[in-house]
mmCIF file of C-alpha atoms and ligand atoms in Angstrom:
data_model
loop_
_atom_site.group_PDB
_atom_site.id
_atom_site.type_symbol
_atom_site.label_atom_id
_atom_site.label_comp_id
_atom_site.label_asym_id
_atom_site.label_seq_id
_atom_site.Cartn_x
_atom_site.Cartn_y
_atom_site.Cartn_z
ATOM 1 C CA UNK A 1 -25.540 184.085 44.530
ATOM 2 C CA UNK A 2 -28.133 186.267 42.282
ATOM 3 C CA UNK A 3 -31.036 184.846 40.099
ATOM 4 C CA UNK A 4 -33.930 185.918 37.858
ATOM 5 C CA UNK A 5 -37.475 184.991 39.508
ATOM 6 C CA UNK A 6 -39.739 185.170 36.094
ATOM 7 C CA UNK A 7 -43.326 186.205 36.213
ATOM 8 C CA UNK A 8 -45.502 183.853 34.371
ATOM 9 C CA UNK A 9 -48.834 183.989 32.186
ATOM 10 C CA UNK A 10 -51.380 181.553 31.546
ATOM 11 C CA UNK A 11 -51.772 181.140 27.489
ATOM 12 C CA UNK A 12 -55.012 179.117 28.349
ATOM 13 C CA UNK A 13 -56.685 178.001 31.581
ATOM 14 C CA UNK A 14 -59.532 175.776 31.658
ATOM 15 C CA UNK A 15 -60.871 173.729 34.196
ATOM 16 C CA UNK A 16 -60.682 170.126 34.121
ATOM 17 C CA UNK A 17 -62.919 168.958 37.522
ATOM 18 C CA UNK A 18 -62.998 169.242 41.323
ATOM 19 C CA UNK A 19 -59.935 168.247 43.763
ATOM 20 C CA UNK A 20 -62.087 168.693 47.535
ATOM 21 C CA UNK A 21 -62.374 172.447 47.653
ATOM 22 C CA UNK A 22 -59.963 173.008 44.770
ATOM 23 C CA UNK A 23 -59.970 172.556 40.935
ATOM 24 C CA UNK A 24 -58.194 170.888 38.735
ATOM 25 C CA UNK A 25 -56.604 172.620 35.696
ATOM 26 C CA UNK A 26 -55.072 171.807 31.595
ATOM 27 C CA UNK A 27 -53.326 174.969 31.482
ATOM 28 C CA UNK A 28 -50.456 176.228 28.865
ATOM 29 C CA UNK A 29 -47.897 178.380 31.210
ATOM 30 C CA UNK A 30 -45.319 180.703 29.927
ATOM 31 C CA UNK A 31 -42.951 182.358 31.468
ATOM 32 C CA UNK A 32 -42.029 185.967 31.095
ATOM 33 C CA UNK A 33 -38.442 186.971 30.001
ATOM 34 C CA UNK A 34 -39.109 190.850 30.428
ATOM 35 C CA UNK A 35 -40.675 190.577 33.811
ATOM 36 C CA UNK A 36 -38.992 189.268 36.694
ATOM 37 C CA UNK A 37 -37.841 189.800 40.334
ATOM 38 C CA UNK A 38 -34.283 189.236 41.751
ATOM 39 C CA UNK A 39 -33.035 187.235 44.714
ATOM 40 C CA UNK A 40 -29.657 187.130 45.877
ATOM 41 C CA UNK A 41 -28.026 185.964 49.402
ATOM 42 C CA UNK A 42 -25.747 188.533 50.970
ATOM 43 C CA UNK A 43 -23.537 187.579 53.815
ATOM 44 C CA UNK A 44 -23.353 188.969 57.563
ATOM 45 C CA UNK A 45 -24.340 187.519 61.234
ATOM 46 C CA UNK A 46 -28.072 187.274 61.129
ATOM 47 C CA UNK A 47 -29.944 185.585 64.221
ATOM 48 C CA UNK A 48 -32.917 184.547 62.435
ATOM 49 C CA UNK A 49 -34.073 184.096 58.928
ATOM 50 C CA UNK A 50 -33.815 187.650 57.390
ATOM 51 C CA UNK A 51 -35.865 188.237 54.122
ATOM 52 C CA UNK A 52 -35.657 191.797 52.798
ATOM 53 C CA UNK A 53 -37.813 193.413 49.974
ATOM 54 C CA UNK A 54 -41.380 195.193 49.474
ATOM 55 C CA UNK A 55 -43.972 192.476 50.098
ATOM 56 C CA UNK A 56 -47.505 192.603 51.180
ATOM 57 C CA UNK A 57 -47.228 189.895 53.444
ATOM 58 C CA UNK A 58 -45.145 189.321 56.999
ATOM 59 C CA UNK A 59 -41.874 187.144 56.733
ATOM 60 C CA UNK A 60 -43.444 184.225 58.257
ATOM 61 C CA UNK A 61 -46.807 184.325 55.628
ATOM 62 C CA UNK A 62 -43.927 184.759 52.671
ATOM 63 C CA UNK A 63 -43.912 181.702 50.240
ATOM 64 C CA UNK A 64 -39.597 182.224 50.508
ATOM 65 C CA UNK A 65 -40.032 181.444 54.311
ATOM 66 C CA UNK A 66 -42.686 178.182 53.797
ATOM 67 C CA UNK A 67 -39.771 177.207 51.065
ATOM 68 C CA UNK A 68 -36.932 177.941 54.157
ATOM 69 C CA UNK A 69 -39.081 175.946 56.161
ATOM 70 C CA UNK A 70 -39.352 173.044 54.282
ATOM 71 C CA UNK A 71 -35.769 172.814 53.264
ATOM 72 C CA UNK A 72 -33.834 173.681 56.310
ATOM 73 C CA UNK A 73 -35.950 170.272 57.311
ATOM 74 C CA UNK A 74 -33.563 168.807 54.568
ATOM 75 C CA UNK A 75 -30.340 169.536 55.894
ATOM 76 C CA UNK A 76 -28.816 171.529 59.038
ATOM 77 C CA UNK A 77 -26.329 173.144 55.796
ATOM 78 C CA UNK A 78 -29.824 175.299 55.553
ATOM 79 C CA UNK A 79 -30.291 176.477 59.296
ATOM 80 C CA UNK A 80 -26.403 177.276 59.145
ATOM 81 C CA UNK A 81 -25.899 178.971 56.098
ATOM 82 C CA UNK A 82 -28.954 181.458 56.813
ATOM 83 C CA UNK A 83 -27.015 182.378 59.951
ATOM 84 C CA UNK A 84 -24.438 183.858 57.774
ATOM 85 C CA UNK A 85 -26.638 185.133 55.116
ATOM 86 C CA UNK A 86 -29.732 187.300 54.169
ATOM 87 C CA UNK A 87 -32.125 187.142 51.615
ATOM 88 C CA UNK A 88 -32.471 190.080 49.360
ATOM 89 C CA UNK A 89 -35.705 190.075 46.628
ATOM 90 C CA UNK A 90 -35.543 193.808 44.167
ATOM 91 C CA UNK A 91 -39.582 192.869 43.596
ATOM 92 C CA UNK A 92 -40.713 193.953 40.442
ATOM 93 C CA UNK A 93 -43.519 191.726 39.882
ATOM 94 C CA UNK A 94 -46.900 193.029 40.763
ATOM 95 C CA UNK A 95 -48.878 191.105 43.773
ATOM 96 C CA UNK A 96 -51.898 189.695 42.769
ATOM 97 C CA UNK A 97 -51.510 189.966 39.321
ATOM 98 C CA UNK A 98 -52.067 186.687 38.030
ATOM 99 C CA UNK A 99 -48.148 186.570 37.297
ATOM 100 C CA UNK A 100 -47.332 184.060 39.647
ATOM 101 C CA UNK A 101 -44.777 186.688 41.730
ATOM 102 C CA UNK A 102 -44.949 184.605 45.107
ATOM 103 C CA UNK A 103 -45.047 181.082 43.624
ATOM 104 C CA UNK A 104 -41.905 182.101 41.291
ATOM 105 C CA UNK A 105 -39.862 183.884 44.234
ATOM 106 C CA UNK A 106 -40.207 180.284 46.324
ATOM 107 C CA UNK A 107 -38.888 177.802 43.370
ATOM 108 C CA UNK A 108 -36.632 180.371 42.723
ATOM 109 C CA UNK A 109 -35.125 180.267 46.082
ATOM 110 C CA UNK A 110 -35.285 176.232 46.395
ATOM 111 C CA UNK A 111 -33.146 176.310 43.699
ATOM 112 C CA UNK A 112 -30.634 178.740 44.994
ATOM 113 C CA UNK A 113 -30.518 176.706 48.536
ATOM 114 C CA UNK A 114 -30.399 173.634 46.700
ATOM 115 C CA UNK A 115 -27.079 174.711 44.815
ATOM 116 C CA UNK A 116 -25.786 177.007 47.274
ATOM 117 C CA UNK A 117 -25.984 173.914 50.294
ATOM 118 C CA UNK A 118 -25.270 170.970 48.172
ATOM 119 C CA UNK A 119 -28.555 169.456 48.502
ATOM 120 C CA UNK A 120 -28.041 167.089 45.233
ATOM 121 C CA UNK A 121 -32.459 167.719 45.336
ATOM 122 C CA UNK A 122 -33.673 166.414 41.165
ATOM 123 C CA UNK A 123 -36.403 168.294 40.414
ATOM 124 C CA UNK A 124 -38.952 165.944 41.167
ATOM 125 C CA UNK A 125 -38.118 166.109 44.697
ATOM 126 C CA UNK A 126 -38.053 169.876 45.059
ATOM 127 C CA UNK A 127 -41.887 169.785 43.160
ATOM 128 C CA UNK A 128 -42.964 167.601 45.509
ATOM 129 C CA UNK A 129 -41.929 170.125 48.154
ATOM 130 C CA UNK A 130 -43.074 172.929 45.953
ATOM 131 C CA UNK A 131 -46.422 171.427 45.762
ATOM 132 C CA UNK A 132 -47.179 172.006 49.359
ATOM 133 C CA UNK A 133 -46.371 175.641 49.026
ATOM 134 C CA UNK A 134 -48.489 176.926 46.389
ATOM 135 C CA UNK A 135 -50.338 175.264 42.713
ATOM 136 C CA UNK A 136 -47.918 177.270 40.359
ATOM 137 C CA UNK A 137 -44.466 176.676 42.437
ATOM 138 C CA UNK A 138 -44.159 173.280 40.639
ATOM 139 C CA UNK A 139 -43.894 174.779 36.895
ATOM 140 C CA UNK A 140 -41.457 177.530 38.006
ATOM 141 C CA UNK A 141 -39.203 175.203 39.787
ATOM 142 C CA UNK A 142 -38.929 172.853 36.324
ATOM 143 C CA UNK A 143 -37.559 176.093 34.836
ATOM 144 C CA UNK A 144 -39.362 175.482 31.692
ATOM 145 C CA UNK A 145 -39.757 178.657 29.149
ATOM 146 C CA UNK A 146 -43.292 176.633 27.966
ATOM 147 C CA UNK A 147 -45.248 173.959 29.568
ATOM 148 C CA UNK A 148 -48.436 172.231 29.845
ATOM 149 C CA UNK A 149 -49.916 172.126 33.534
ATOM 150 C CA UNK A 150 -52.412 169.809 34.882
ATOM 151 C CA UNK A 151 -53.820 168.482 38.151
ATOM 152 C CA UNK A 152 -53.317 171.142 40.847
ATOM 153 C CA UNK A 153 -50.654 172.498 39.123
ATOM 154 C CA UNK A 154 -48.551 169.666 40.223
ATOM 155 C CA UNK A 155 -48.162 167.897 36.865
ATOM 156 C CA UNK A 156 -45.424 169.905 34.700
ATOM 157 C CA UNK A 157 -44.935 168.518 31.216
ATOM 158 C CA UNK A 158 -42.263 170.851 29.357
ATOM 159 C CA UNK A 159 -43.858 172.439 25.779
ATOM 160 C CA UNK A 160 -41.561 173.119 22.687
ATOM 161 C CA UNK A 161 -42.293 176.400 20.850
ATOM 162 C CA UNK A 162 -40.371 179.537 20.122
ATOM 163 C CA UNK A 163 -39.747 182.031 22.549
ATOM 164 C CA UNK A 164 -42.641 184.373 22.633
ATOM 165 C CA UNK A 165 -42.403 187.855 23.063
ATOM 166 C CA UNK A 166 -45.294 188.796 25.575
ATOM 167 C CA UNK A 167 -46.468 192.671 26.368
ATOM 168 C CA UNK A 168 -48.510 192.567 30.236
ATOM 169 C CA UNK A 169 -50.657 195.134 31.818
ATOM 170 C CA UNK A 170 -51.567 194.614 35.059
ATOM 171 C CA UNK A 171 -54.847 197.415 36.292
ATOM 172 C CA UNK A 172 -54.655 198.350 39.661
ATOM 173 C CA UNK A 173 -57.339 195.843 40.788
ATOM 174 C CA UNK A 174 -56.042 193.298 43.233
ATOM 175 C CA UNK A 175 -57.739 189.814 42.590
ATOM 176 C CA UNK A 176 -58.556 187.693 44.694
ATOM 177 C CA UNK A 177 -58.106 184.029 43.455
ATOM 178 C CA UNK A 178 -60.196 182.405 46.163
ATOM 179 C CA UNK A 179 -63.363 184.415 45.344
ATOM 180 C CA UNK A 180 -62.648 184.139 41.536
ATOM 181 C CA UNK A 181 -63.187 180.411 41.818
ATOM 182 C CA UNK A 182 -66.282 180.466 44.182
ATOM 183 C CA UNK A 183 -67.993 182.625 41.613
ATOM 184 C CA UNK A 184 -67.058 180.537 38.857
ATOM 185 C CA UNK A 185 -68.080 177.386 41.116
ATOM 186 C CA UNK A 186 -71.285 178.811 41.366
ATOM 187 C CA UNK A 187 -72.173 180.380 38.375
ATOM 188 C CA UNK A 188 -70.148 179.522 35.777
ATOM 189 C CA UNK A 189 -68.797 175.893 35.909
ATOM 190 C CA UNK A 190 -68.126 174.023 33.190
ATOM 191 C CA UNK A 191 -65.164 171.331 32.512
ATOM 192 C CA UNK A 192 -62.802 171.020 29.303
ATOM 193 C CA UNK A 193 -64.017 168.351 27.093
ATOM 194 C CA UNK A 194 -61.460 165.306 26.730
ATOM 195 C CA UNK A 195 -60.908 166.052 23.099
ATOM 196 C CA UNK A 196 -60.310 169.882 23.584
ATOM 197 C CA UNK A 197 -58.085 168.904 26.299
ATOM 198 C CA UNK A 198 -55.767 166.755 23.693
ATOM 199 C CA UNK A 199 -56.407 169.371 20.832
ATOM 200 C CA UNK A 200 -54.835 172.504 23.061
ATOM 201 C CA UNK A 201 -52.545 170.882 24.883
ATOM 202 C CA UNK A 202 -50.700 169.784 21.224
ATOM 203 C CA UNK A 203 -51.392 173.457 20.104
ATOM 204 C CA UNK A 204 -48.769 176.342 19.931
ATOM 205 C CA UNK A 205 -49.520 178.950 22.103
ATOM 206 C CA UNK A 206 -49.633 181.633 19.210
ATOM 207 C CA UNK A 207 -52.211 179.112 16.861
ATOM 208 C CA UNK A 208 -54.201 178.984 20.157
ATOM 209 C CA UNK A 209 -54.946 182.020 20.648
ATOM 210 C CA UNK A 210 -55.414 182.734 17.278
ATOM 211 C CA UNK A 211 -58.343 179.917 17.931
ATOM 212 C CA UNK A 212 -59.884 181.472 21.351
ATOM 213 C CA UNK A 213 -61.112 184.780 22.315
ATOM 214 C CA UNK A 214 -60.306 185.710 25.968
ATOM 215 C CA UNK A 215 -63.460 183.928 27.267
ATOM 216 C CA UNK A 216 -63.130 180.903 25.639
ATOM 217 C CA UNK A 217 -58.866 180.925 26.725
ATOM 218 C CA UNK A 218 -59.321 181.531 30.387
ATOM 219 C CA UNK A 219 -62.579 179.760 32.436
ATOM 220 C CA UNK A 220 -61.442 182.581 34.990
ATOM 221 C CA UNK A 221 -62.153 185.697 32.972
ATOM 222 C CA UNK A 222 -66.278 185.511 32.937
ATOM 223 C CA UNK A 223 -66.164 185.157 37.003
ATOM 224 C CA UNK A 224 -63.062 187.664 37.886
ATOM 225 C CA UNK A 225 -64.804 190.978 35.641
ATOM 226 C CA UNK A 226 -68.086 189.576 37.144
ATOM 227 C CA UNK A 227 -66.276 190.397 40.758
ATOM 228 C CA UNK A 228 -64.117 193.216 39.609
ATOM 229 C CA UNK A 229 -66.028 194.919 36.575
ATOM 230 C CA UNK A 230 -63.461 197.306 35.912
ATOM 231 C CA UNK A 231 -61.825 194.400 34.353
ATOM 232 C CA UNK A 232 -63.916 194.628 31.232
ATOM 233 C CA UNK A 233 -62.193 198.173 30.556
ATOM 234 C CA UNK A 234 -59.341 196.102 29.262
ATOM 235 C CA UNK A 235 -61.199 193.493 27.499
ATOM 236 C CA UNK A 236 -59.429 195.275 24.143
ATOM 237 C CA UNK A 237 -58.533 193.942 21.025
ATOM 238 C CA UNK A 238 -56.014 190.497 21.133
ATOM 239 C CA UNK A 239 -55.316 190.908 25.158
ATOM 240 C CA UNK A 240 -55.991 187.493 26.805
ATOM 241 C CA UNK A 241 -56.181 187.411 30.687
ATOM 242 C CA UNK A 242 -53.823 185.422 33.054
ATOM 243 C CA UNK A 243 -54.752 183.425 35.762
ATOM 244 C CA UNK A 244 -57.082 184.374 37.971
ATOM 245 C CA UNK A 245 -55.767 188.086 37.015
ATOM 246 C CA UNK A 246 -55.777 191.200 37.108
ATOM 247 C CA UNK A 247 -53.136 191.315 34.485
ATOM 248 C CA UNK A 248 -53.475 190.693 30.964
ATOM 249 C CA UNK A 249 -51.540 190.009 27.975
ATOM 250 C CA UNK A 250 -50.599 190.036 24.265
ATOM 251 C CA UNK A 251 -48.129 187.662 22.066
ATOM 252 C CA UNK A 252 -46.276 188.211 19.364
ATOM 253 C CA UNK A 253 -43.740 186.336 17.850
ATOM 254 C CA UNK A 254 -39.733 187.368 17.707
ATOM 255 C CA UNK A 255 -39.820 186.043 14.019
ATOM 256 C CA UNK A 256 -42.648 188.443 12.576
HETATM 257 C C1 SUD B 1 -55.261 179.839 39.416
HETATM 258 C C2 SUD B 1 -53.930 180.336 39.060
HETATM 259 C C3 SUD B 1 -53.506 179.856 37.898
HETATM 260 O O1 SUD B 1 -52.340 179.991 37.738
HETATM 261 O O2 SUD B 1 -54.215 181.802 39.107
HETATM 262 P P1 SUD B 1 -52.948 182.375 39.386
HETATM 263 O O3 SUD B 1 -52.333 182.599 40.836
HETATM 264 O O4 SUD B 1 -52.071 182.803 38.411
HETATM 265 O O5 SUD B 1 -53.831 184.349 39.682
HETATM 266 C C4 SUD B 1 -53.133 179.732 40.265
HETATM 267 O O6 SUD B 1 -53.069 177.536 39.879
HETATM 268 C C5 SUD B 1 -53.518 179.649 42.138
HETATM 269 O O7 SUD B 1 -52.919 178.736 42.435
HETATM 270 P P2 SUD B 1 -52.571 179.360 43.792
HETATM 271 O O8 SUD B 1 -52.162 180.959 43.813
HETATM 272 O O9 SUD B 1 -51.599 178.553 44.182
HETATM 273 O O10 SUD B 1 -53.871 179.207 44.789
HETATM 274 P P3 SUD B 1 -54.155 180.485 45.756
HETATM 275 O O11 SUD B 1 -54.001 181.830 46.005
HETATM 276 O O12 SUD B 1 -53.469 179.698 47.396
HETATM 277 O O13 SUD B 1 -55.834 179.880 46.315
HETATM 278 C C6 SUD B 1 -56.536 180.704 46.370
HETATM 279 C C7 SUD B 1 -58.211 179.795 47.097
HETATM 280 O O14 SUD B 1 -58.192 179.485 45.364
HETATM 281 C C8 SUD B 1 -59.096 178.515 45.319
HETATM 282 N N1 SUD B 1 -58.615 177.528 44.053
HETATM 283 C C9 SUD B 1 -56.787 178.070 43.572
HETATM 284 C C10 SUD B 1 -56.280 177.346 42.738
HETATM 285 C C11 SUD B 1 -57.140 175.854 42.188
HETATM 286 N N2 SUD B 1 -56.463 175.125 41.262
HETATM 287 N N3 SUD B 1 -57.849 175.910 42.666
HETATM 288 C C12 SUD B 1 -58.677 176.645 43.254
HETATM 289 O O15 SUD B 1 -60.063 176.357 43.607
HETATM 290 C C13 SUD B 1 -58.769 177.516 46.351
HETATM 291 O O16 SUD B 1 -60.398 177.867 47.038
HETATM 292 C C14 SUD B 1 -57.485 178.569 47.458
HETATM 293 O O17 SUD B 1 -58.167 178.367 48.590
HETATM 294 N N1 ADP B 2 -42.454 185.851 47.944
HETATM 295 C C1 ADP B 2 -44.155 186.805 47.583
HETATM 296 N N2 ADP B 2 -44.026 187.794 46.614
HETATM 297 C C2 ADP B 2 -45.541 188.272 46.366
HETATM 298 N N3 ADP B 2 -46.312 187.794 46.802
HETATM 299 C C3 ADP B 2 -46.395 186.775 48.275
HETATM 300 C C4 ADP B 2 -44.922 186.573 48.231
HETATM 301 N N4 ADP B 2 -44.905 185.798 49.473
HETATM 302 C C5 ADP B 2 -46.426 186.028 49.731
HETATM 303 N N5 ADP B 2 -47.211 186.654 48.985
HETATM 304 C C6 ADP B 2 -48.429 186.938 49.390
HETATM 305 O O1 ADP B 2 -48.758 186.194 47.520
HETATM 306 C C7 ADP B 2 -50.288 186.978 47.301
HETATM 307 C C8 ADP B 2 -50.089 187.586 45.729
HETATM 308 O O2 ADP B 2 -49.495 186.187 45.286
HETATM 309 P P1 ADP B 2 -48.555 186.634 44.026
HETATM 310 O O3 ADP B 2 -48.218 185.300 43.601
HETATM 311 O O4 ADP B 2 -48.053 187.697 43.777
HETATM 312 O O5 ADP B 2 -49.866 187.205 42.941
HETATM 313 P P2 ADP B 2 -50.802 185.982 41.769
HETATM 314 O O6 ADP B 2 -50.833 184.522 42.796
HETATM 315 O O7 ADP B 2 -52.041 186.503 41.694
HETATM 316 O O8 ADP B 2 -49.739 185.963 40.814
HETATM 317 C C9 ADP B 2 -50.118 187.866 48.581
HETATM 318 O O9 ADP B 2 -50.967 187.857 49.600
HETATM 319 C C10 ADP B 2 -48.728 188.370 48.613
HETATM 320 O O10 ADP B 2 -48.462 188.870 50.149
#
């Protein structure tokens, strides 16, 4: 079994409030069809869960392993399957890039295991497990091209719009999400109004980016560019900032 594990960008990312030491978001997530990892299951004999790929962390810290630990509680078929198959990931999505690589891998792995082990879990059941692995995992579980994501990422609503051409550039800066949120909370804290929330969640992604500048579109750009000033060198005409960075992106619609 082989599947693409797509990346994402945040067309806009606004903070709506605090929930313990997390922040509630109002955001449009869009999948990037041209930038993805490839996940495959390959037969063999394995004493333990075996994950092959170029990762910046050990297997036990990998989001795919965290997903495996949750799924094996559902049925003994899962542990059985990974005694006779390993997971191979061809990593192409840069890490620490605001592109959701780790989150996408976990969600895609869950979808694949649900199928290959006939677990018959619904998207909503997968989502409640996904939310325990990471804030962006639920978005990738639903496999929408565009979605409005709120809460801490656990509320995902499909957004109907044309497929967008997205160009991504990723400066070699490993952005620490926690650090950026801390500076946001200490120095840039503000919450999106109810009116703006309603307005942005209804607008097409292209129209939103014609209305907002890079700072207005992503509340995390100001703190990120304070923590990593080199990001300002990429603050160019018609580029926007994804997630907590370091990636910038620009849109073009295919029908232009
Ligand atoms: C903000 C987003 C937007 O997509 O950034 P990117 O990952 O894309 O850059 C994600 O939701 C990131 O979610 P996720 O990737 O799970 O966050 P983590 O790295 O686990 O969070 C690291 C730290 O960031 C802070 N954090 C994270 C998410 C959130 N909604 N509020 C927060 O305050 C918390 O202090 C958390 O401990
Ligand atoms: N399957 C995975 N792919 C990428 N990074 C992973 C994965 N599992 C865990 N990580 C860890 O998550 C962090 C990067 O997460 P990633 O989703 O790639 O970045 P971002 O959240 O900025 O989009 C790194 O600490 C990396 O080691």
